[in-house]
mmCIF file of N, CA and C and ligand atoms in Angstrom:
data_model
loop_
_atom_site.group_PDB
_atom_site.id
_atom_site.type_symbol
_atom_site.label_atom_id
_atom_site.label_comp_id
_atom_site.label_asym_id
_atom_site.label_seq_id
_atom_site.Cartn_x
_atom_site.Cartn_y
_atom_site.Cartn_z
ATOM 1 N N MET I 1 -12.361 30.130 62.034
ATOM 2 C CA MET I 1 -12.331 30.151 63.344
ATOM 3 C C MET I 1 -11.042 30.435 63.864
ATOM 4 N N THR I 2 -10.602 31.443 64.701
ATOM 5 C CA THR I 2 -9.321 31.745 65.142
ATOM 6 C C THR I 2 -8.955 30.909 66.584
ATOM 7 N N ASN I 3 -7.933 30.846 66.829
ATOM 8 C CA ASN I 3 -7.447 29.992 67.982
ATOM 9 C C ASN I 3 -7.898 30.579 68.929
ATOM 10 N N ASN I 4 -8.340 31.842 69.213
ATOM 11 C CA ASN I 4 -8.912 32.355 70.425
ATOM 12 C C ASN I 4 -10.454 32.387 70.698
ATOM 13 N N SER I 5 -10.919 31.756 69.542
ATOM 14 C CA SER I 5 -12.635 31.611 70.002
ATOM 15 C C SER I 5 -12.779 30.239 70.469
ATOM 16 N N LEU I 6 -11.606 29.589 70.532
ATOM 17 C CA LEU I 6 -11.637 27.925 71.045
ATOM 18 C C LEU I 6 -11.796 28.092 72.763
ATOM 19 N N PRO I 7 -12.552 27.331 73.402
ATOM 20 C CA PRO I 7 -12.856 27.337 74.759
ATOM 21 C C PRO I 7 -11.514 27.383 75.138
ATOM 22 N N LEU I 8 -11.427 27.852 76.418
ATOM 23 C CA LEU I 8 -9.894 27.705 77.231
ATOM 24 C C LEU I 8 -9.378 26.459 77.440
ATOM 25 N N MET I 9 -10.091 25.589 77.591
ATOM 26 C CA MET I 9 -9.674 24.167 77.849
ATOM 27 C C MET I 9 -8.971 23.459 76.808
ATOM 28 N N TRP I 10 -9.624 23.897 75.536
ATOM 29 C CA TRP I 10 -8.977 23.396 74.304
ATOM 30 C C TRP I 10 -7.710 24.012 73.796
ATOM 31 N N ARG I 11 -7.743 25.527 74.278
ATOM 32 C CA ARG I 11 -6.605 26.159 74.010
ATOM 33 C C ARG I 11 -5.283 25.751 74.591
ATOM 34 N N LYS I 12 -5.727 25.353 76.150
ATOM 35 C CA LYS I 12 -4.707 24.868 76.779
ATOM 36 C C LYS I 12 -4.294 23.462 76.615
ATOM 37 N N PHE I 13 -4.890 22.668 75.984
ATOM 38 C CA PHE I 13 -4.703 21.309 75.614
ATOM 39 C C PHE I 13 -3.208 20.925 75.489
ATOM 40 N N PRO I 14 -2.832 21.619 74.430
ATOM 41 C CA PRO I 14 -1.256 21.177 74.013
ATOM 42 C C PRO I 14 -0.265 21.226 75.322
ATOM 43 N N GLU I 15 -0.550 22.585 76.021
ATOM 44 C CA GLU I 15 0.305 22.697 77.141
ATOM 45 C C GLU I 15 0.172 21.639 78.321
ATOM 46 N N ARG I 16 -1.129 21.480 78.525
ATOM 47 C CA ARG I 16 -1.359 20.393 79.758
ATOM 48 C C ARG I 16 -1.243 19.120 79.573
ATOM 49 N N TYR I 17 -1.324 18.497 78.224
ATOM 50 C CA TYR I 17 -1.614 16.976 78.061
ATOM 51 C C TYR I 17 -0.118 16.741 77.395
ATOM 52 N N LEU I 18 0.301 17.440 76.810
ATOM 53 C CA LEU I 18 1.475 17.334 75.960
ATOM 54 C C LEU I 18 2.993 17.973 76.585
ATOM 55 N N LEU I 19 2.831 18.648 77.737
ATOM 56 C CA LEU I 19 3.765 19.446 78.352
ATOM 57 C C LEU I 19 4.507 20.159 77.490
ATOM 58 N N MET I 20 3.564 21.050 76.675
ATOM 59 C CA MET I 20 4.390 21.915 75.580
ATOM 60 C C MET I 20 4.683 23.088 76.208
ATOM 61 N N GLY I 21 6.096 23.444 76.196
ATOM 62 C CA GLY I 21 6.756 24.621 76.642
ATOM 63 C C GLY I 21 7.304 25.377 75.407
ATOM 64 N N ASN I 22 8.295 26.052 75.636
ATOM 65 C CA ASN I 22 9.053 26.651 74.611
ATOM 66 C C ASN I 22 10.543 26.783 75.041
ATOM 67 N N LYS I 23 11.636 27.138 74.185
ATOM 68 C CA LYS I 23 12.916 27.083 74.262
ATOM 69 C C LYS I 23 13.468 28.067 73.588
ATOM 70 N N CYS I 24 14.450 28.828 74.299
ATOM 71 C CA CYS I 24 15.263 29.876 73.599
ATOM 72 C C CYS I 24 16.384 29.351 72.826
ATOM 73 N N THR I 25 16.267 29.794 71.595
ATOM 74 C CA THR I 25 17.443 29.389 70.572
ATOM 75 C C THR I 25 18.609 30.138 70.770
ATOM 76 N N ASN I 26 18.850 31.065 71.595
ATOM 77 C CA ASN I 26 19.794 31.628 71.729
ATOM 78 C C ASN I 26 20.918 31.141 72.984
ATOM 79 N N CYS I 27 20.002 30.779 73.906
ATOM 80 C CA CYS I 27 20.819 30.400 75.247
ATOM 81 C C CYS I 27 20.482 28.834 75.628
ATOM 82 N N GLY I 28 19.466 28.296 74.817
ATOM 83 C CA GLY I 28 19.144 26.967 75.303
ATOM 84 C C GLY I 28 18.238 26.666 76.185
ATOM 85 N N THR I 29 17.951 27.918 76.988
ATOM 86 C CA THR I 29 16.943 27.490 78.162
ATOM 87 C C THR I 29 15.647 27.110 77.780
ATOM 88 N N ALA I 30 14.859 26.178 78.654
ATOM 89 C CA ALA I 30 13.632 25.681 78.128
ATOM 90 C C ALA I 30 12.816 26.136 79.360
ATOM 91 N N PHE I 31 11.642 26.504 78.880
ATOM 92 C CA PHE I 31 10.713 26.967 79.953
ATOM 93 C C PHE I 31 9.424 26.245 79.774
ATOM 94 N N PHE I 32 8.655 26.129 80.987
ATOM 95 C CA PHE I 32 7.330 25.920 81.147
ATOM 96 C C PHE I 32 6.564 26.174 82.428
ATOM 97 N N PRO I 33 5.501 26.813 82.273
ATOM 98 C CA PRO I 33 4.873 27.034 80.876
ATOM 99 C C PRO I 33 5.597 27.790 80.149
ATOM 100 N N ALA I 34 5.126 28.112 78.624
ATOM 101 C CA ALA I 34 5.994 28.650 77.808
ATOM 102 C C ALA I 34 6.217 30.164 78.096
ATOM 103 N N ARG I 35 7.153 30.933 77.689
ATOM 104 C CA ARG I 35 7.382 32.471 78.068
ATOM 105 C C ARG I 35 7.235 33.074 76.772
ATOM 106 N N LYS I 36 6.955 34.392 76.841
ATOM 107 C CA LYS I 36 6.811 35.056 75.925
ATOM 108 C C LYS I 36 8.319 35.726 75.508
ATOM 109 N N MET I 37 9.193 35.723 76.634
ATOM 110 C CA MET I 37 10.463 36.515 76.288
ATOM 111 C C MET I 37 11.565 35.659 77.189
ATOM 112 N N CYS I 38 12.594 35.298 76.478
ATOM 113 C CA CYS I 38 13.743 34.782 77.607
ATOM 114 C C CYS I 38 14.347 35.875 78.369
ATOM 115 N N PRO I 39 14.200 35.521 79.831
ATOM 116 C CA PRO I 39 14.850 36.560 80.572
ATOM 117 C C PRO I 39 16.153 36.661 80.748
ATOM 118 N N ASN I 40 17.030 35.690 80.117
ATOM 119 C CA ASN I 40 18.421 35.906 79.868
ATOM 120 C C ASN I 40 18.812 36.703 78.751
ATOM 121 N N CYS I 41 18.071 36.550 77.453
ATOM 122 C CA CYS I 41 18.558 37.063 76.363
ATOM 123 C C CYS I 41 17.633 38.226 76.199
ATOM 124 N N ARG I 42 16.503 38.414 76.586
ATOM 125 C CA ARG I 42 15.607 39.473 76.306
ATOM 126 C C ARG I 42 15.146 39.409 74.642
ATOM 127 N N ARG I 43 15.336 40.552 73.978
ATOM 128 C CA ARG I 43 15.128 40.648 72.611
ATOM 129 C C ARG I 43 16.201 39.753 71.749
ATOM 130 N N LYS I 44 17.284 39.478 72.190
ATOM 131 C CA LYS I 44 18.194 38.661 71.414
ATOM 132 C C LYS I 44 17.708 37.076 71.317
ATOM 133 N N GLY I 45 16.987 36.746 72.186
ATOM 134 C CA GLY I 45 16.502 35.415 72.259
ATOM 135 C C GLY I 45 15.132 35.215 71.407
ATOM 136 N N LYS I 46 15.227 34.041 70.791
ATOM 137 C CA LYS I 46 14.009 33.616 69.896
ATOM 138 C C LYS I 46 13.352 32.413 70.324
ATOM 139 N N LEU I 47 12.221 32.265 70.642
ATOM 140 C CA LEU I 47 11.603 31.082 71.403
ATOM 141 C C LEU I 47 10.849 30.480 70.491
ATOM 142 N N VAL I 48 10.998 29.077 70.644
ATOM 143 C CA VAL I 48 10.337 28.186 69.778
ATOM 144 C C VAL I 48 9.684 27.192 70.705
ATOM 145 N N ASP I 49 8.546 26.596 70.200
ATOM 146 C CA ASP I 49 7.795 25.449 70.828
ATOM 147 C C ASP I 49 8.582 24.347 71.029
ATOM 148 N N GLU I 50 8.465 23.864 72.194
ATOM 149 C CA GLU I 50 9.454 22.695 72.690
ATOM 150 C C GLU I 50 8.533 21.620 73.343
ATOM 151 N N GLY I 51 8.527 20.541 73.224
ATOM 152 C CA GLY I 51 7.863 19.523 74.038
ATOM 153 C C GLY I 51 8.851 19.252 75.240
ATOM 154 N N MET I 52 8.220 19.293 76.408
ATOM 155 C CA MET I 52 9.001 19.071 77.460
ATOM 156 C C MET I 52 9.458 17.589 77.630
ATOM 157 N N SER I 53 10.340 17.284 78.271
ATOM 158 C CA SER I 53 11.015 16.030 78.616
ATOM 159 C C SER I 53 9.984 15.257 79.640
ATOM 160 N N LYS I 54 9.715 13.998 79.434
ATOM 161 C CA LYS I 54 8.825 13.159 80.328
ATOM 162 C C LYS I 54 9.447 12.774 81.518
ATOM 163 N N GLU I 55 10.734 12.834 81.596
ATOM 164 C CA GLU I 55 11.305 12.413 82.830
ATOM 165 C C GLU I 55 12.245 13.586 83.506
ATOM 166 N N GLY I 56 12.348 13.331 84.793
ATOM 167 C CA GLY I 56 13.213 14.482 85.531
ATOM 168 C C GLY I 56 13.375 13.897 86.757
ATOM 169 N N GLU I 57 13.847 14.958 87.860
ATOM 170 C CA GLU I 57 14.055 14.308 89.229
ATOM 171 C C GLU I 57 13.459 15.529 90.157
ATOM 172 N N ILE I 58 12.886 14.946 91.269
ATOM 173 C CA ILE I 58 12.731 15.945 92.291
ATOM 174 C C ILE I 58 13.484 16.712 92.752
ATOM 175 N N ILE I 59 13.379 18.142 92.813
ATOM 176 C CA ILE I 59 14.120 18.822 93.581
ATOM 177 C C ILE I 59 13.840 19.285 94.883
ATOM 178 N N THR I 60 12.511 19.338 95.133
ATOM 179 C CA THR I 60 11.957 19.660 96.352
ATOM 180 C C THR I 60 10.353 19.377 96.456
ATOM 181 N N PHE I 61 9.884 18.759 97.692
ATOM 182 C CA PHE I 61 8.672 18.412 97.709
ATOM 183 C C PHE I 61 7.879 18.847 99.019
ATOM 184 N N THR I 62 6.692 18.767 99.188
ATOM 185 C CA THR I 62 5.882 18.692 100.392
ATOM 186 C C THR I 62 4.811 17.754 100.357
ATOM 187 N N GLU I 63 4.361 17.268 101.698
ATOM 188 C CA GLU I 63 3.543 16.541 101.751
ATOM 189 C C GLU I 63 2.335 17.228 102.231
ATOM 190 N N MET I 64 1.096 17.170 101.373
ATOM 191 C CA MET I 64 0.039 18.140 101.722
ATOM 192 C C MET I 64 -1.114 17.057 102.622
ATOM 193 N N PHE I 65 -1.319 17.588 103.789
ATOM 194 C CA PHE I 65 -2.442 17.017 104.672
ATOM 195 C C PHE I 65 -3.856 17.496 104.412
ATOM 196 N N SER I 66 -3.890 18.727 104.292
ATOM 197 C CA SER I 66 -5.242 19.365 103.895
ATOM 198 C C SER I 66 -5.247 19.662 102.410
ATOM 199 N N ALA I 67 -6.445 19.266 101.725
ATOM 200 C CA ALA I 67 -6.460 19.570 100.379
ATOM 201 C C ALA I 67 -7.411 20.591 100.038
ATOM 202 N N PRO I 68 -7.330 21.087 98.834
ATOM 203 C CA PRO I 68 -8.264 22.338 98.390
ATOM 204 C C PRO I 68 -9.562 21.290 97.950
ATOM 205 N N TYR I 69 -10.589 22.170 97.960
ATOM 206 C CA TYR I 69 -11.915 21.553 97.536
ATOM 207 C C TYR I 69 -11.730 20.590 96.146
ATOM 208 N N GLY I 70 -12.078 19.481 96.372
ATOM 209 C CA GLY I 70 -12.147 18.616 95.011
ATOM 210 C C GLY I 70 -11.077 17.541 95.338
ATOM 211 N N PHE I 71 -10.174 17.687 96.265
ATOM 212 C CA PHE I 71 -9.003 16.796 96.597
ATOM 213 C C PHE I 71 -9.163 16.019 97.769
ATOM 214 N N GLU I 72 -10.233 16.167 98.409
ATOM 215 C CA GLU I 72 -10.297 15.527 100.043
ATOM 216 C C GLU I 72 -10.082 14.199 99.949
ATOM 217 N N LEU I 73 -10.362 13.338 99.046
ATOM 218 C CA LEU I 73 -10.147 12.033 98.960
ATOM 219 C C LEU I 73 -8.688 11.653 98.789
ATOM 220 N N GLU I 74 -7.930 12.468 98.563
ATOM 221 C CA GLU I 74 -6.309 12.153 98.088
ATOM 222 C C GLU I 74 -5.436 12.515 98.776
ATOM 223 N N THR I 75 -6.027 12.974 100.196
ATOM 224 C CA THR I 75 -4.730 13.466 101.286
ATOM 225 C C THR I 75 -4.346 12.103 101.940
ATOM 226 N N PRO I 76 -3.222 11.984 102.341
ATOM 227 C CA PRO I 76 -2.150 13.059 102.099
ATOM 228 C C PRO I 76 -1.710 12.732 100.686
ATOM 229 N N TYR I 77 -1.038 13.698 100.301
ATOM 230 C CA TYR I 77 -0.327 13.583 98.689
ATOM 231 C C TYR I 77 0.634 14.420 98.650
ATOM 232 N N PHE I 78 1.541 14.189 97.557
ATOM 233 C CA PHE I 78 2.956 14.805 97.526
ATOM 234 C C PHE I 78 2.670 15.851 96.259
ATOM 235 N N ILE I 79 3.247 17.129 96.602
ATOM 236 C CA ILE I 79 3.303 18.005 95.496
ATOM 237 C C ILE I 79 4.845 18.316 95.517
ATOM 238 N N ALA I 80 5.515 18.357 94.233
ATOM 239 C CA ALA I 80 6.863 18.276 94.110
ATOM 240 C C ALA I 80 7.183 19.217 93.025
ATOM 241 N N ILE I 81 8.512 20.115 93.171
ATOM 242 C CA ILE I 81 8.874 20.758 91.975
ATOM 243 C C ILE I 81 9.957 19.612 91.500
ATOM 244 N N ILE I 82 9.727 19.483 89.925
ATOM 245 C CA ILE I 82 10.488 18.412 89.277
ATOM 246 C C ILE I 82 11.499 19.248 88.402
ATOM 247 N N LYS I 83 12.700 18.761 88.447
ATOM 248 C CA LYS I 83 13.584 19.518 87.156
ATOM 249 C C LYS I 83 13.636 18.449 86.309
ATOM 250 N N LEU I 84 13.082 18.723 85.058
ATOM 251 C CA LEU I 84 12.842 17.737 83.842
ATOM 252 C C LEU I 84 14.409 17.844 83.211
ATOM 253 N N ASN I 85 14.517 16.717 82.280
ATOM 254 C CA ASN I 85 15.699 16.430 81.703
ATOM 255 C C ASN I 85 16.338 17.376 81.012
ATOM 256 N N ASN I 86 15.380 18.426 80.129
ATOM 257 C CA ASN I 86 15.887 19.440 79.535
ATOM 258 C C ASN I 86 16.004 20.667 80.126
ATOM 259 N N GLY I 87 15.844 20.524 81.663
ATOM 260 C CA GLY I 87 16.176 21.725 82.600
ATOM 261 C C GLY I 87 15.072 22.651 82.794
ATOM 262 N N ALA I 88 13.975 22.493 82.356
ATOM 263 C CA ALA I 88 12.692 23.201 82.798
ATOM 264 C C ALA I 88 12.124 22.497 84.069
ATOM 265 N N LYS I 89 11.629 23.488 85.081
ATOM 266 C CA LYS I 89 11.054 22.962 86.013
ATOM 267 C C LYS I 89 9.428 23.093 86.025
ATOM 268 N N VAL I 90 8.774 21.922 86.558
ATOM 269 C CA VAL I 90 7.376 21.797 86.628
ATOM 270 C C VAL I 90 6.711 21.518 87.993
ATOM 271 N N LEU I 91 5.752 22.183 88.329
ATOM 272 C CA LEU I 91 5.135 21.778 89.842
ATOM 273 C C LEU I 91 4.055 20.642 89.537
ATOM 274 N N SER I 92 4.134 19.630 90.259
ATOM 275 C CA SER I 92 3.130 18.435 89.896
ATOM 276 C C SER I 92 2.914 17.684 91.083
ATOM 277 N N GLN I 93 1.749 17.126 91.201
ATOM 278 C CA GLN I 93 1.572 16.096 92.083
ATOM 279 C C GLN I 93 2.177 14.775 91.746
ATOM 280 N N ILE I 94 2.645 13.990 92.893
ATOM 281 C CA ILE I 94 3.443 12.666 92.875
ATOM 282 C C ILE I 94 2.353 11.655 93.012
ATOM 283 N N VAL I 95 2.157 10.579 92.131
ATOM 284 C CA VAL I 95 1.239 9.498 92.645
ATOM 285 C C VAL I 95 1.905 8.288 92.145
ATOM 286 N N ASP I 96 0.996 7.360 92.630
ATOM 287 C CA ASP I 96 1.558 5.867 92.419
ATOM 288 C C ASP I 96 3.092 5.677 92.994
ATOM 289 N N SER I 97 3.411 6.251 93.963
ATOM 290 C CA SER I 97 4.766 6.080 94.401
ATOM 291 C C SER I 97 4.801 5.817 95.951
ATOM 292 N N ALA I 98 5.542 4.902 96.416
ATOM 293 C CA ALA I 98 5.459 4.542 97.764
ATOM 294 C C ALA I 98 6.329 5.731 98.585
ATOM 295 N N HIS I 99 5.689 6.026 99.760
ATOM 296 C CA HIS I 99 5.986 7.284 100.572
ATOM 297 C C HIS I 99 7.568 7.225 100.718
ATOM 298 N N GLU I 100 8.197 6.230 100.956
ATOM 299 C CA GLU I 100 9.702 6.478 101.248
ATOM 300 C C GLU I 100 10.456 6.621 99.977
ATOM 301 N N LYS I 101 9.766 6.589 98.893
ATOM 302 C CA LYS I 101 10.602 6.868 97.483
ATOM 303 C C LYS I 101 10.289 8.161 97.058
ATOM 304 N N VAL I 102 9.543 8.640 97.823
ATOM 305 C CA VAL I 102 9.314 10.293 97.597
ATOM 306 C C VAL I 102 10.455 11.055 98.147
ATOM 307 N N LYS I 103 11.730 11.369 97.530
ATOM 308 C CA LYS I 103 12.709 12.211 98.183
ATOM 309 C C LYS I 103 13.427 12.929 97.170
ATOM 310 N N ILE I 104 14.182 13.964 97.624
ATOM 311 C CA ILE I 104 14.894 14.811 96.646
ATOM 312 C C ILE I 104 15.921 13.939 95.985
ATOM 313 N N GLY I 105 15.876 14.092 94.437
ATOM 314 C CA GLY I 105 16.882 13.393 93.897
ATOM 315 C C GLY I 105 16.134 12.390 93.219
ATOM 316 N N ALA I 106 15.137 11.915 93.569
ATOM 317 C CA ALA I 106 14.323 10.479 92.885
ATOM 318 C C ALA I 106 14.116 10.992 91.442
ATOM 319 N N LYS I 107 14.094 10.011 90.827
ATOM 320 C CA LYS I 107 13.962 10.090 89.241
ATOM 321 C C LYS I 107 12.401 9.885 89.364
ATOM 322 N N VAL I 108 11.731 10.788 88.449
ATOM 323 C CA VAL I 108 10.309 10.425 88.042
ATOM 324 C C VAL I 108 9.960 10.698 86.643
ATOM 325 N N GLN I 109 8.847 10.070 86.371
ATOM 326 C CA GLN I 109 8.372 9.852 85.096
ATOM 327 C C GLN I 109 6.824 10.477 84.759
ATOM 328 N N LYS I 110 6.497 11.209 83.866
ATOM 329 C CA LYS I 110 5.189 11.708 83.716
ATOM 330 C C LYS I 110 4.196 10.677 83.324
ATOM 331 N N VAL I 111 3.082 10.740 84.184
ATOM 332 C CA VAL I 111 1.879 9.758 83.918
ATOM 333 C C VAL I 111 0.487 10.858 83.734
ATOM 334 N N PHE I 112 -0.184 10.283 82.945
ATOM 335 C CA PHE I 112 -1.543 10.826 82.947
ATOM 336 C C PHE I 112 -2.528 10.552 83.918
ATOM 337 N N ARG I 113 -3.322 11.392 84.730
ATOM 338 C CA ARG I 113 -4.186 11.081 85.612
ATOM 339 C C ARG I 113 -5.266 12.367 85.605
ATOM 340 N N LYS I 114 -6.553 11.939 85.847
ATOM 341 C CA LYS I 114 -7.525 12.865 86.020
ATOM 342 C C LYS I 114 -7.191 13.632 87.484
ATOM 343 N N ILE I 115 -7.252 14.930 87.502
ATOM 344 C CA ILE I 115 -6.773 15.669 88.566
ATOM 345 C C ILE I 115 -7.889 16.132 89.495
ATOM 346 N N SER I 116 -8.934 16.629 88.797
ATOM 347 C CA SER I 116 -10.134 17.168 89.519
ATOM 348 C C SER I 116 -11.329 17.288 88.653
ATOM 349 N N ASP I 117 -12.595 16.995 89.081
ATOM 350 C CA ASP I 117 -13.834 17.025 88.491
ATOM 351 C C ASP I 117 -14.374 18.636 88.528
ATOM 352 N N ILE I 118 -13.659 19.080 89.682
ATOM 353 C CA ILE I 118 -14.413 20.379 90.336
ATOM 354 C C ILE I 118 -13.996 21.602 89.448
ATOM 355 N N ASP I 119 -12.861 21.692 89.170
ATOM 356 C CA ASP I 119 -12.292 23.086 88.513
ATOM 357 C C ASP I 119 -11.238 22.772 87.709
ATOM 358 N N PRO I 120 -11.829 22.403 86.316
ATOM 359 C CA PRO I 120 -10.680 22.250 85.327
ATOM 360 C C PRO I 120 -9.569 23.271 84.994
ATOM 361 N N GLU I 121 -10.083 24.373 85.436
ATOM 362 C CA GLU I 121 -9.245 25.451 85.157
ATOM 363 C C GLU I 121 -8.502 26.065 86.346
ATOM 364 N N GLY I 122 -8.485 25.232 87.379
ATOM 365 C CA GLY I 122 -7.727 25.466 88.650
ATOM 366 C C GLY I 122 -6.105 25.618 88.548
ATOM 367 N N PRO I 123 -5.602 26.117 89.160
ATOM 368 C CA PRO I 123 -4.179 26.135 89.304
ATOM 369 C C PRO I 123 -3.207 24.915 89.223
ATOM 370 N N ILE I 124 -3.758 23.790 89.652
ATOM 371 C CA ILE I 124 -2.973 22.568 89.765
ATOM 372 C C ILE I 124 -3.616 21.663 89.178
ATOM 373 N N ALA I 125 -4.636 22.113 88.330
ATOM 374 C CA ALA I 125 -5.643 21.057 87.630
ATOM 375 C C ALA I 125 -4.903 20.724 86.269
ATOM 376 N N TYR I 126 -3.705 20.260 86.091
ATOM 377 C CA TYR I 126 -2.939 20.037 85.100
ATOM 378 C C TYR I 126 -3.365 18.643 84.481
ATOM 379 N N GLY I 127 -3.101 18.178 83.367
ATOM 380 C CA GLY I 127 -3.611 16.650 82.944
ATOM 381 C C GLY I 127 -2.424 15.665 83.211
ATOM 382 N N TYR I 128 -1.509 16.245 83.666
ATOM 383 C CA TYR I 128 -0.380 15.401 83.999
ATOM 384 C C TYR I 128 0.055 15.023 85.576
ATOM 385 N N LYS I 129 0.699 14.175 85.896
ATOM 386 C CA LYS I 129 1.214 14.145 87.099
ATOM 387 C C LYS I 129 2.582 13.147 86.987
ATOM 388 N N PHE I 130 3.117 13.150 88.055
ATOM 389 C CA PHE I 130 4.460 12.295 87.927
ATOM 390 C C PHE I 130 4.557 11.192 88.994
ATOM 391 N N LYS I 131 5.187 10.142 88.513
ATOM 392 C CA LYS I 131 5.567 9.011 89.683
ATOM 393 C C LYS I 131 6.884 8.741 89.730
ATOM 394 N N VAL I 132 7.298 8.379 90.830
ATOM 395 C CA VAL I 132 8.735 7.917 91.182
ATOM 396 C C VAL I 132 8.924 6.701 90.071
ATOM 397 N N VAL I 133 10.197 6.498 89.529
ATOM 398 C CA VAL I 133 10.348 5.430 88.615
ATOM 399 C C VAL I 133 11.580 4.693 89.494
ATOM 400 N N GLU I 134 11.491 3.271 89.442
ATOM 401 C CA GLU I 134 12.627 2.479 90.182
ATOM 402 C C GLU I 134 14.026 2.708 89.945
HETATM 403 ZN ZN1 ZN A 1 17.626 32.836 76.297
#
């Protein structure tokens, strides 16, 4: 059985649950999701699998008051762009965090949460979320 014959959710499993991305061995830039080519080095760069840092900080965030189908019970909630400690950026929901602690520069940590029963392949239905750490 080839990798491609697996259902999409299982092929996506390492990426979604382990935050598996990759890294350019030439310039050291980390990417998530994994890229096929380093935009800095092009063909000179060699990309290797790399697990992403579990910690980082909020670069920017927005509070969502209207939710897509399947998220109605969770409003309002925060969506943030997080810069991980290895330099890669991820988009994630912020959970389990007091409203006033969600701010630019806040340190965050990865947690596992069920995101949606409705559409497991939806664009933000990843297996991870982040919470603000004290
Ligand atoms: Zn590179």
